[in-house]
């Protein structure tokens, strides 16, 4: 993409029409231009949640060049933006972000913890198993479900007993038990 086209497209991220901002973020993601990382990161603070989501997805498509600025956001204290940075890192699926996502499992925002759990499951790196096991006792139900699913996705047998223990502790919670059973079926037994 030429610089003129890219600059013209970047202007769409500040258009008054949220639909135009969403379409622009999607096009920037498809173009995969590292030059659009900064403006897309700014768009993670957009007033419109669909624009923030589209920008996170675009950063995920850009991939590795977006990792460092996204990790910087994850370590900052900027509220909502951490959730979208985690979402973008989830889509990048790089082993280089595993430690940062493990750290995010302790974030005060439940949605950051949930997206970090999902991301670790999708990346599949076994170093995330023990931190995810600890997350099975998270105060938030959605985070616990994401952690149990992530352990199933990673497929490491170290997750079997902790998942069974969490399943037993979830008395009366049919949805959690169902998620735990699905996760256990994914883990190969030796």
mmCIF file with all atom_site columns, N, CA, C and O in Angstrom, residues 47-67:
data_model
loop_
_atom_site.group_PDB
_atom_site.id
_atom_site.type_symbol
_atom_site.label_atom_id
_atom_site.label_alt_id
_atom_site.label_comp_id
_atom_site.label_asym_id
_atom_site.label_entity_id
_atom_site.label_seq_id
_atom_site.pdbx_PDB_ins_code
_atom_site.Cartn_x
_atom_site.Cartn_y
_atom_site.Cartn_z
_atom_site.occupancy
_atom_site.B_iso_or_equiv
_atom_site.pdbx_formal_charge
_atom_site.auth_seq_id
_atom_site.auth_comp_id
_atom_site.auth_asym_id
_atom_site.auth_atom_id
_atom_site.pdbx_PDB_model_num
ATOM 1  N N  . UNK A 1 47 ? -14.520 5.682   21.606 1.00 0.00 ? 47 UNK A N  1
ATOM 2  C CA . UNK A 1 47 ? -15.742 5.651   22.435 1.00 0.00 ? 47 UNK A CA 1
ATOM 3  C C  . UNK A 1 47 ? -16.659 4.497   22.051 1.00 0.00 ? 47 UNK A C  1
ATOM 4  O O  . UNK A 1 47 ? -17.471 4.043   22.839 1.00 0.00 ? 47 UNK A O  1
ATOM 5  N N  . UNK A 1 48 ? -16.520 3.993   20.815 1.00 0.00 ? 48 UNK A N  1
ATOM 6  C CA . UNK A 1 48 ? -17.403 2.952   20.307 1.00 0.00 ? 48 UNK A CA 1
ATOM 7  C C  . UNK A 1 48 ? -16.748 1.573   20.515 1.00 0.00 ? 48 UNK A C  1
ATOM 8  O O  . UNK A 1 48 ? -15.648 1.326   20.021 1.00 0.00 ? 48 UNK A O  1
ATOM 9  N N  . UNK A 1 49 ? -17.429 0.652   21.216 1.00 0.00 ? 49 UNK A N  1
ATOM 10 C CA . UNK A 1 49 ? -16.824 -0.659  21.467 1.00 0.00 ? 49 UNK A CA 1
ATOM 11 C C  . UNK A 1 49 ? -16.557 -1.469  20.201 1.00 0.00 ? 49 UNK A C  1
ATOM 12 O O  . UNK A 1 49 ? -15.599 -2.232  20.149 1.00 0.00 ? 49 UNK A O  1
ATOM 13 N N  . UNK A 1 50 ? -17.379 -1.299  19.161 1.00 0.00 ? 50 UNK A N  1
ATOM 14 C CA . UNK A 1 50 ? -17.131 -2.038  17.909 1.00 0.00 ? 50 UNK A CA 1
ATOM 15 C C  . UNK A 1 50 ? -15.858 -1.550  17.218 1.00 0.00 ? 50 UNK A C  1
ATOM 16 O O  . UNK A 1 50 ? -15.156 -2.328  16.584 1.00 0.00 ? 50 UNK A O  1
ATOM 17 N N  . UNK A 1 51 ? -15.579 -0.253  17.346 1.00 0.00 ? 51 UNK A N  1
ATOM 18 C CA . UNK A 1 51 ? -14.340 0.290   16.773 1.00 0.00 ? 51 UNK A CA 1
ATOM 19 C C  . UNK A 1 51 ? -13.149 -0.270  17.549 1.00 0.00 ? 51 UNK A C  1
ATOM 20 O O  . UNK A 1 51 ? -12.147 -0.687  16.945 1.00 0.00 ? 51 UNK A O  1
ATOM 21 N N  . UNK A 1 52 ? -13.266 -0.300  18.872 1.00 0.00 ? 52 UNK A N  1
ATOM 22 C CA . UNK A 1 52 ? -12.173 -0.858  19.690 1.00 0.00 ? 52 UNK A CA 1
ATOM 23 C C  . UNK A 1 52 ? -11.933 -2.322  19.321 1.00 0.00 ? 52 UNK A C  1
ATOM 24 O O  . UNK A 1 52 ? -10.789 -2.749  19.154 1.00 0.00 ? 52 UNK A O  1
ATOM 25 N N  . UNK A 1 53 ? -13.017 -3.074  19.169 1.00 0.00 ? 53 UNK A N  1
ATOM 26 C CA . UNK A 1 53 ? -12.909 -4.496  18.821 1.00 0.00 ? 53 UNK A CA 1
ATOM 27 C C  . UNK A 1 53 ? -12.259 -4.668  17.440 1.00 0.00 ? 53 UNK A C  1
ATOM 28 O O  . UNK A 1 53 ? -11.346 -5.484  17.280 1.00 0.00 ? 53 UNK A O  1
ATOM 29 N N  . UNK A 1 54 ? -12.719 -3.899  16.456 1.00 0.00 ? 54 UNK A N  1
ATOM 30 C CA . UNK A 1 54 ? -12.167 -4.002  15.097 1.00 0.00 ? 54 UNK A CA 1
ATOM 31 C C  . UNK A 1 54 ? -10.683 -3.628  15.090 1.00 0.00 ? 54 UNK A C  1
ATOM 32 O O  . UNK A 1 54 ? -9.875  -4.244  14.380 1.00 0.00 ? 54 UNK A O  1
ATOM 33 N N  . UNK A 1 55 ? -10.319 -2.658  15.891 1.00 0.00 ? 55 UNK A N  1
ATOM 34 C CA . UNK A 1 55 ? -8.911  -2.245  15.972 1.00 0.00 ? 55 UNK A CA 1
ATOM 35 C C  . UNK A 1 55 ? -8.062  -3.346  16.593 1.00 0.00 ? 55 UNK A C  1
ATOM 36 O O  . UNK A 1 55 ? -6.945  -3.619  16.137 1.00 0.00 ? 55 UNK A O  1
ATOM 37 N N  . UNK A 1 56 ? -8.578  -3.991  17.642 1.00 0.00 ? 56 UNK A N  1
ATOM 38 C CA . UNK A 1 56 ? -7.854  -5.099  18.271 1.00 0.00 ? 56 UNK A CA 1
ATOM 39 C C  . UNK A 1 56 ? -7.673  -6.239  17.278 1.00 0.00 ? 56 UNK A C  1
ATOM 40 O O  . UNK A 1 56 ? -6.590  -6.830  17.179 1.00 0.00 ? 56 UNK A O  1
ATOM 41 N N  . UNK A 1 57 ? -8.735  -6.555  16.532 1.00 0.00 ? 57 UNK A N  1
ATOM 42 C CA . UNK A 1 57 ? -8.651  -7.617  15.524 1.00 0.00 ? 57 UNK A CA 1
ATOM 43 C C  . UNK A 1 57 ? -7.615  -7.255  14.454 1.00 0.00 ? 57 UNK A C  1
ATOM 44 O O  . UNK A 1 57 ? -6.856  -8.112  13.990 1.00 0.00 ? 57 UNK A O  1
ATOM 45 N N  . UNK A 1 58 ? -7.590  -5.976  14.049 1.00 0.00 ? 58 UNK A N  1
ATOM 46 C CA . UNK A 1 58 ? -6.626  -5.528  13.036 1.00 0.00 ? 58 UNK A CA 1
ATOM 47 C C  . UNK A 1 58 ? -5.199  -5.677  13.553 1.00 0.00 ? 58 UNK A C  1
ATOM 48 O O  . UNK A 1 58 ? -4.313  -6.147  12.831 1.00 0.00 ? 58 UNK A O  1
ATOM 49 N N  . UNK A 1 59 ? -4.968  -5.305  14.807 1.00 0.00 ? 59 UNK A N  1
ATOM 50 C CA . UNK A 1 59 ? -3.632  -5.460  15.392 1.00 0.00 ? 59 UNK A CA 1
ATOM 51 C C  . UNK A 1 59 ? -3.246  -6.938  15.444 1.00 0.00 ? 59 UNK A C  1
ATOM 52 O O  . UNK A 1 59 ? -2.086  -7.286  15.218 1.00 0.00 ? 59 UNK A O  1
ATOM 53 N N  . UNK A 1 60 ? -4.201  -7.788  15.714 1.00 0.00 ? 60 UNK A N  1
ATOM 54 C CA . UNK A 1 60 ? -3.950  -9.231  15.707 1.00 0.00 ? 60 UNK A CA 1
ATOM 55 C C  . UNK A 1 60 ? -3.514  -9.714  14.333 1.00 0.00 ? 60 UNK A C  1
ATOM 56 O O  . UNK A 1 60 ? -2.627  -10.556 14.213 1.00 0.00 ? 60 UNK A O  1
ATOM 57 N N  . UNK A 1 61 ? -4.122  -9.154  13.282 1.00 0.00 ? 61 UNK A N  1
ATOM 58 C CA . UNK A 1 61 ? -3.748  -9.531  11.911 1.00 0.00 ? 61 UNK A CA 1
ATOM 59 C C  . UNK A 1 61 ? -2.352  -9.024  11.546 1.00 0.00 ? 61 UNK A C  1
ATOM 60 O O  . UNK A 1 61 ? -1.623  -9.690  10.815 1.00 0.00 ? 61 UNK A O  1
ATOM 61 N N  . UNK A 1 62 ? -1.998  -7.860  12.056 1.00 0.00 ? 62 UNK A N  1
ATOM 62 C CA . UNK A 1 62 ? -0.667  -7.309  11.767 1.00 0.00 ? 62 UNK A CA 1
ATOM 63 C C  . UNK A 1 62 ? 0.404   -8.212  12.369 1.00 0.00 ? 62 UNK A C  1
ATOM 64 O O  . UNK A 1 62 ? 1.466   -8.409  11.805 1.00 0.00 ? 62 UNK A O  1
ATOM 65 N N  . UNK A 1 63 ? 0.094   -8.781  13.536 1.00 0.00 ? 63 UNK A N  1
ATOM 66 C CA . UNK A 1 63 ? 0.966   -9.810  14.093 1.00 0.00 ? 63 UNK A CA 1
ATOM 67 C C  . UNK A 1 63 ? 2.155   -9.313  14.889 1.00 0.00 ? 63 UNK A C  1
ATOM 68 O O  . UNK A 1 63 ? 2.061   -8.337  15.633 1.00 0.00 ? 63 UNK A O  1
ATOM 69 N N  . UNK A 1 64 ? 3.295   -9.978  14.696 1.00 0.00 ? 64 UNK A N  1
ATOM 70 C CA . UNK A 1 64 ? 4.483   -9.758  15.521 1.00 0.00 ? 64 UNK A CA 1
ATOM 71 C C  . UNK A 1 64 ? 4.891   -8.297  15.714 1.00 0.00 ? 64 UNK A C  1
ATOM 72 O O  . UNK A 1 64 ? 5.265   -7.928  16.821 1.00 0.00 ? 64 UNK A O  1
ATOM 73 N N  . UNK A 1 65 ? 4.852   -7.448  14.665 1.00 0.00 ? 65 UNK A N  1
ATOM 74 C CA . UNK A 1 65 ? 5.259   -6.054  14.900 1.00 0.00 ? 65 UNK A CA 1
ATOM 75 C C  . UNK A 1 65 ? 4.391   -5.331  15.944 1.00 0.00 ? 65 UNK A C  1
ATOM 76 O O  . UNK A 1 65 ? 4.824   -4.353  16.535 1.00 0.00 ? 65 UNK A O  1
ATOM 77 N N  . UNK A 1 66 ? 3.192   -5.839  16.186 1.00 0.00 ? 66 UNK A N  1
ATOM 78 C CA . UNK A 1 66 ? 2.286   -5.187  17.149 1.00 0.00 ? 66 UNK A CA 1
ATOM 79 C C  . UNK A 1 66 ? 2.489   -5.683  18.576 1.00 0.00 ? 66 UNK A C  1
ATOM 80 O O  . UNK A 1 66 ? 1.950   -5.090  19.515 1.00 0.00 ? 66 UNK A O  1
ATOM 81 N N  . UNK A 1 67 ? 3.279   -6.727  18.761 1.00 0.00 ? 67 UNK A N  1
ATOM 82 C CA . UNK A 1 67 ? 3.411   -7.337  20.091 1.00 0.00 ? 67 UNK A CA 1
ATOM 83 C C  . UNK A 1 67 ? 3.940   -6.352  21.133 1.00 0.00 ? 67 UNK A C  1
ATOM 84 O O  . UNK A 1 67 ? 3.343   -6.176  22.193 1.00 0.00 ? 67 UNK A O  1
#
